[in-house]
Tab-separated table of C-alpha atoms in Angstrom:
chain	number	residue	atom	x	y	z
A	143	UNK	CA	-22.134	-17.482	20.299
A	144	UNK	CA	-22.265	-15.625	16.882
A	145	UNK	CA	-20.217	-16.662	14.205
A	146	UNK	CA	-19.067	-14.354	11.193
A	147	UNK	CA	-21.401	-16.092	8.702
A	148	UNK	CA	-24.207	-15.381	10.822
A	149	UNK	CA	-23.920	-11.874	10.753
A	150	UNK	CA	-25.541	-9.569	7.910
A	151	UNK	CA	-23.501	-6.417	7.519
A	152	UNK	CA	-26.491	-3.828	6.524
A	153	UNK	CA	-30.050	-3.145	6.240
A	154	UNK	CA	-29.411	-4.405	2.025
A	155	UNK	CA	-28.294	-7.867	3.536
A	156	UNK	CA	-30.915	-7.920	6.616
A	157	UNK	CA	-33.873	-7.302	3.843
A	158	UNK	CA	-32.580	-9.811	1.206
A	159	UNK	CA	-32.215	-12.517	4.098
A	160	UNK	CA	-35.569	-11.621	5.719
A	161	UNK	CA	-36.776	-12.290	1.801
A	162	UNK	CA	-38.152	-8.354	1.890
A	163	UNK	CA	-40.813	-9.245	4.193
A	164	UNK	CA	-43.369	-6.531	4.820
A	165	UNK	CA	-42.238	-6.748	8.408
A	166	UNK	CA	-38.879	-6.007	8.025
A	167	UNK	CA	-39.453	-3.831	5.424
A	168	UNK	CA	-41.505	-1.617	8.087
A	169	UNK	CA	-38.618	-2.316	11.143
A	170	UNK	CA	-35.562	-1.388	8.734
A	171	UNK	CA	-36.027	2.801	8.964
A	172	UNK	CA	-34.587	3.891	5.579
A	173	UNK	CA	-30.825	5.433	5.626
A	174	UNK	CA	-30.908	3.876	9.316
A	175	UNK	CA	-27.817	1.649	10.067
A	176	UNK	CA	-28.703	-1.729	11.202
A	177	UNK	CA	-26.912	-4.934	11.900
A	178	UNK	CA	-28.147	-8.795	11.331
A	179	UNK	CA	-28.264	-12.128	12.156
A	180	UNK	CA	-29.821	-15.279	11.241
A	181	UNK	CA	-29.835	-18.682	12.587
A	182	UNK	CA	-31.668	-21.948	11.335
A	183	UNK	CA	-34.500	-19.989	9.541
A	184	UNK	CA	-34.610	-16.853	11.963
A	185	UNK	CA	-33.616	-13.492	10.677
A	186	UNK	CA	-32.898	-11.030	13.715
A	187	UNK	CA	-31.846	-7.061	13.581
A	188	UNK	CA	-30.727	-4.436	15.895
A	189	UNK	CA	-31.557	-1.088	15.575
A	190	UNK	CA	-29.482	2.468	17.048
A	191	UNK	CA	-30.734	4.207	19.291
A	192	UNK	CA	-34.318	6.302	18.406
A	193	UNK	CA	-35.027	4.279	15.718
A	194	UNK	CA	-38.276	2.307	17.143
A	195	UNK	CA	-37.583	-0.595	19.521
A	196	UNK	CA	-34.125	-2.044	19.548
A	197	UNK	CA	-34.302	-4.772	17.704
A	198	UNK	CA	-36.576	-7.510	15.870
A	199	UNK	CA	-36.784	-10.466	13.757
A	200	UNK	CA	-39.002	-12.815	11.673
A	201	UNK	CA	-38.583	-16.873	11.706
A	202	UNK	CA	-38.901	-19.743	13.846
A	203	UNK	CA	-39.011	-18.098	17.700
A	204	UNK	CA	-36.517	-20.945	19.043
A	205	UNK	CA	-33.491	-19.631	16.982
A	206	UNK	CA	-34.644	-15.383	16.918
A	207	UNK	CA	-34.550	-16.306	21.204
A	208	UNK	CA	-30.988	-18.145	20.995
A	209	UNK	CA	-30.058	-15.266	19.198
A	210	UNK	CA	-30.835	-13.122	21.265
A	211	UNK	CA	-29.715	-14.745	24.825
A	212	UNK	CA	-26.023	-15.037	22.676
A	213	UNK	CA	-26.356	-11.030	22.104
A	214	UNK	CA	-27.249	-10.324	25.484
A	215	UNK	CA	-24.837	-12.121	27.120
A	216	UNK	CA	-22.011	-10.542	24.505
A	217	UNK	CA	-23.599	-6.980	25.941
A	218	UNK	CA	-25.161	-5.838	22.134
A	219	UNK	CA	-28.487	-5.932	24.134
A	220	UNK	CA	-29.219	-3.985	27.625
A	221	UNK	CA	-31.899	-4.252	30.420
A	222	UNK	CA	-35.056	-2.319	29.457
A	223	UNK	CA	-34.807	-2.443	25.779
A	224	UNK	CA	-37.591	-3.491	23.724
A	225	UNK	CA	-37.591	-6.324	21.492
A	226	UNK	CA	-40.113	-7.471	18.687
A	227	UNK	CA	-39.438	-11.156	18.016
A	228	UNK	CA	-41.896	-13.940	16.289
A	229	UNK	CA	-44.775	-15.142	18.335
A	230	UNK	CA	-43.521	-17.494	21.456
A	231	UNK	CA	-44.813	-19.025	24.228
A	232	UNK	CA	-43.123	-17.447	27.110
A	233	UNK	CA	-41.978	-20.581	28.626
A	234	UNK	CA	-39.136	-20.466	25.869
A	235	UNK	CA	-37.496	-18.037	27.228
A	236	UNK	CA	-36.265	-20.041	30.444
A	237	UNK	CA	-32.399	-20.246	30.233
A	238	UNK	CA	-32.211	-17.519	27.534
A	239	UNK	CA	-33.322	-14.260	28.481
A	240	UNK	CA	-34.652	-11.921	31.956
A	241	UNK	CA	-37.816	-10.184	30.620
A	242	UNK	CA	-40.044	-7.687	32.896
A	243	UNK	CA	-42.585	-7.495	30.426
A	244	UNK	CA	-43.890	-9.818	27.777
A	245	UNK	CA	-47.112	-8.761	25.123
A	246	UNK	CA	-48.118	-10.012	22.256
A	247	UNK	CA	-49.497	-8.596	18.644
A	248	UNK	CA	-50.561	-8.690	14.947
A	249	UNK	CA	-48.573	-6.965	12.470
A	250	UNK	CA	-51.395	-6.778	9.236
A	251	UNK	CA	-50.960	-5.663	5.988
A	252	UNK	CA	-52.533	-4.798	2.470
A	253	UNK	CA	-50.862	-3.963	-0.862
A	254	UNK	CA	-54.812	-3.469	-2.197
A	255	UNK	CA	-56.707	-0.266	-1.806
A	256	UNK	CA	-59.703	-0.807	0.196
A	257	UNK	CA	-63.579	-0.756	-0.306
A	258	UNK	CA	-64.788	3.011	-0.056
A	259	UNK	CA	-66.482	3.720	3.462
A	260	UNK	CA	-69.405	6.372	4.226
A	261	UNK	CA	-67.112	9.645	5.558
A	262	UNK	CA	-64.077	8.960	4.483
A	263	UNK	CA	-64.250	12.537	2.071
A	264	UNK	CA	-63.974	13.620	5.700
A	265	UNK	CA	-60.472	12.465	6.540
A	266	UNK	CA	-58.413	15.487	6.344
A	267	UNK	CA	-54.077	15.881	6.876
A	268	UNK	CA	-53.532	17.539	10.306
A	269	UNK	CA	-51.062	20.467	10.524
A	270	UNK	CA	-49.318	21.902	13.704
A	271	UNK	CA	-52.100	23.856	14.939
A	272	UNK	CA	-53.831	20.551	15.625
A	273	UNK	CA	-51.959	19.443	18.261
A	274	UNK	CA	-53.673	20.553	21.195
A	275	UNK	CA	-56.721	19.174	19.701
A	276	UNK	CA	-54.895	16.002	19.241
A	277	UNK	CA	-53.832	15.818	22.276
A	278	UNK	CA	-56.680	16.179	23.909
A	279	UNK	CA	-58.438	13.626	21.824
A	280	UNK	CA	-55.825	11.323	22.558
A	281	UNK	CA	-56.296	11.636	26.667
A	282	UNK	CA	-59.506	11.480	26.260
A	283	UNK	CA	-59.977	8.168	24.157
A	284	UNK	CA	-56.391	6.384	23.393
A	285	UNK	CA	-54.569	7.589	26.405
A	286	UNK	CA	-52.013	4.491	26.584
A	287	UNK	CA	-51.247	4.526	22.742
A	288	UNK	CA	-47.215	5.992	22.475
A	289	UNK	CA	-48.456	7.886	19.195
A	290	UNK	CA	-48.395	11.131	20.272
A	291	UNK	CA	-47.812	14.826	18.767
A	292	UNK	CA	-44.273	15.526	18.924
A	293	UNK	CA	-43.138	11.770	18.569
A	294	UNK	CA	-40.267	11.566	16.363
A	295	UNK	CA	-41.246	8.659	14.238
A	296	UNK	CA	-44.550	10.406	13.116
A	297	UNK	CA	-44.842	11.681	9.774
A	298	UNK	CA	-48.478	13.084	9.801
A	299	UNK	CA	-51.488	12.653	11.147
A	300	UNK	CA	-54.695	12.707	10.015
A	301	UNK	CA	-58.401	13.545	11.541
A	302	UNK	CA	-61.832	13.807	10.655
A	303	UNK	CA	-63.967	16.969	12.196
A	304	UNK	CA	-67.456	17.333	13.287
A	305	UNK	CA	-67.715	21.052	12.738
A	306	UNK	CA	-64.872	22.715	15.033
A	307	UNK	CA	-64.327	19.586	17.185
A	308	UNK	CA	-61.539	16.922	15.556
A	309	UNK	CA	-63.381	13.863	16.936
A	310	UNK	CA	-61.384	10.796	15.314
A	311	UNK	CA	-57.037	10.600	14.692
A	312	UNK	CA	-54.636	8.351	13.555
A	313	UNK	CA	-50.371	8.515	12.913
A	314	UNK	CA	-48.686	8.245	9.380
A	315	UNK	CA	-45.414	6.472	11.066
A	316	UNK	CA	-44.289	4.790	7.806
A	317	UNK	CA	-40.220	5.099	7.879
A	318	UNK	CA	-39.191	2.409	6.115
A	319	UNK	CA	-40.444	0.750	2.849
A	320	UNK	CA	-43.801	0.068	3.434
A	321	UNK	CA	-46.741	2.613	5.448
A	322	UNK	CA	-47.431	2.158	8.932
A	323	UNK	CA	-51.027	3.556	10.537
A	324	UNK	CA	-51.020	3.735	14.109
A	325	UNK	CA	-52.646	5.742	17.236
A	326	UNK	CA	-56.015	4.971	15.499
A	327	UNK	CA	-58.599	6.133	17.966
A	328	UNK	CA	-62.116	7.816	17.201
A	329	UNK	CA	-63.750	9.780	20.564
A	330	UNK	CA	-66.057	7.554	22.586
A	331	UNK	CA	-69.282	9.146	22.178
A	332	UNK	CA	-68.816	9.274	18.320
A	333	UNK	CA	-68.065	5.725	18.004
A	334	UNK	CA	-70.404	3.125	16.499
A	335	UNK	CA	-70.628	5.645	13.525
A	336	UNK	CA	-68.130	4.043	11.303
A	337	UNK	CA	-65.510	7.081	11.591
A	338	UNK	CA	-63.139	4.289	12.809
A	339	UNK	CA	-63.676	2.585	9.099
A	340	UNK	CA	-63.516	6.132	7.666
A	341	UNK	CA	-60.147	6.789	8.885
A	342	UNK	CA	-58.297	3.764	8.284
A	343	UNK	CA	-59.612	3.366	4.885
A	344	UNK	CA	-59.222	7.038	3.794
A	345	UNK	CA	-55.370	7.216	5.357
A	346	UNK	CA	-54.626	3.408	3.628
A	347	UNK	CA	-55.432	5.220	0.087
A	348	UNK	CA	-53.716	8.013	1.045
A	349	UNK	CA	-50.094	6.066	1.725
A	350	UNK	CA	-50.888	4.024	-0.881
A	351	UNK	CA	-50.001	6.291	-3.398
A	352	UNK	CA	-46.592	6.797	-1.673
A	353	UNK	CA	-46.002	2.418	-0.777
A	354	UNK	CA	-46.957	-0.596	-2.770
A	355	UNK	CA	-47.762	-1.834	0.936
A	356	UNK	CA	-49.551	-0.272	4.393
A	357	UNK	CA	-49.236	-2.283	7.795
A	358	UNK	CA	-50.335	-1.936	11.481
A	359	UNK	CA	-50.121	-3.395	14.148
A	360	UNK	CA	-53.014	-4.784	17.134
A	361	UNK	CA	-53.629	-6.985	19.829
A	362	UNK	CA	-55.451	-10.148	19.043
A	363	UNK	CA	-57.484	-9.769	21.514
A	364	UNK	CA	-59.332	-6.633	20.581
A	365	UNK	CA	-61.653	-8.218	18.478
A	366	UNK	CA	-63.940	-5.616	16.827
A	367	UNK	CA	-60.473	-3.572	15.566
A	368	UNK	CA	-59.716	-7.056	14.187
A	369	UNK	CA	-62.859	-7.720	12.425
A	370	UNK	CA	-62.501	-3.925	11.096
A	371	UNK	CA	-59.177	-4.158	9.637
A	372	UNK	CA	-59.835	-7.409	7.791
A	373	UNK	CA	-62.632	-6.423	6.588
A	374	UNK	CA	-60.707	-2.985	5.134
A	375	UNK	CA	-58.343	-5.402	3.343
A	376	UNK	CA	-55.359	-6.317	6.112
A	377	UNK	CA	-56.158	-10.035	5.853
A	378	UNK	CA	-51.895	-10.939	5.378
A	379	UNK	CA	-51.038	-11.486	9.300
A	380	UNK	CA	-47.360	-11.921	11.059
A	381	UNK	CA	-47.883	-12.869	15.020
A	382	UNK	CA	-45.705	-11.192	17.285
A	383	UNK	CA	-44.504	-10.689	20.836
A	384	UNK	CA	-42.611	-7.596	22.541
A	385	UNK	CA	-40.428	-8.166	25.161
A	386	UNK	CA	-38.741	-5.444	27.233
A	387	UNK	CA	-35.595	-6.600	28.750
A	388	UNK	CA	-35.114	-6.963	32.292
């Protein structure tokens, strides 16, 4: 059950409980019209439609889930949404909510600019008349990233070149507060040439002249992406689990 002082009337209220975590202030899509709730600690938002997933949160994972199974079962959540709730060991979910799919992630972020890598002169903004280019790069080396040309919530994208071939790529999606990098992906036989450090450094300046903050996201377990990140700066680290709704 959700009671009315539970309930956060607007992406204002949902920030100010969520104490204008980096996070939320990456969720929360600017002029988009959300709607809160919190519970013992746990701050928890739903999103419209086309805005990103359908919902998140930030807290302890016990209350975000009880949250959650009390929204589902009043019908504010539906079978094959998406959900990006704190870190929780599936087993929690028993009694609360039918998932089909359950992953888990690292949202990082920096509000420093970071060390200057080798190349990154070379990172370049994209225009239209890269997107055959980029999408070929993207089958070719990222094909299950959902960062693709023509994807509503991208803002830009930016490559490096080796002479006529584009041969590393990554997403400006920042709509909220803070900038988001994603689709980071460098072709395979040009990796191990620190292009991957080149990118992500030279597109973390770049938004950083627009944000006070940049974020991404990865899975723990790819290691090396990781190591690279932190060592760019994204050492501040909020654990994370998507859930799509069965």
């Amino acid at each position: 059950m959700i009671i009315d002082d539970q309930v956060l009337q607007d992406r204002d209220a949902i920030l100010a409980a969520a104490g204008h975590h980096p996070y939320a202030r990456h969720a929360l899509w600017r002029q988009a019209p959300a709607r809160g709730y919190r519970r013992d600690g746990a701050v928890l938002w739903l999103l419209p439609p086309g805005q990103g997933p359908a919902g998140g949160g930030i807290g302890p994972a016990g209350p975000a889930l009880e949250l959650c199974s009390a929204l589902a079962s009043a019908g504010a959540l539906r079978a094959e949404q998406w959900l990006h709730l704190p870190r929780h060991d599936p087993a929690l979910l028993a009694g609360r909510l039918a998932v089909s799919r359950h992953d888990d992630w690292d949202f990082h972020w920096t509000d420093a600019p970071p060390p200057a890598q080798p190349d990154e002169q070379r990172v370049v903004r994209l225009a239209e008349a890269d997107h055959p280019a980029l999408e070929a790069l993207i089958d070719e080396a990222f094909p299950s990233t959902t960062s693709r040309p023509g994807d509503p919530r991208v803002v830009d994208w930016y490559g490096i070149r080796a002479g006529d071939r584009l041969v590393a790529a990554g997403a400006d999606r920042s709509r909220g507060d803070i900038g988001f990098l994603a689709g980071l992906t460098v072709a395979p036989d040009q990796r191990g040439r620190g292009l991957g450090a080149a990118l992500t450094a030279g597109m973390t300046r770049a938004l950083l002249t627009r944000y006070d903050t940049v974020g991404l996201g990865v899975y723990p377990d790819n290691v090396g992406a990781v190591r690279l990140y932190r060592r760019l700066g994204f050492t501040n680290t909020l654990q994370l689990s998507s859930l799509r709704l069965a």
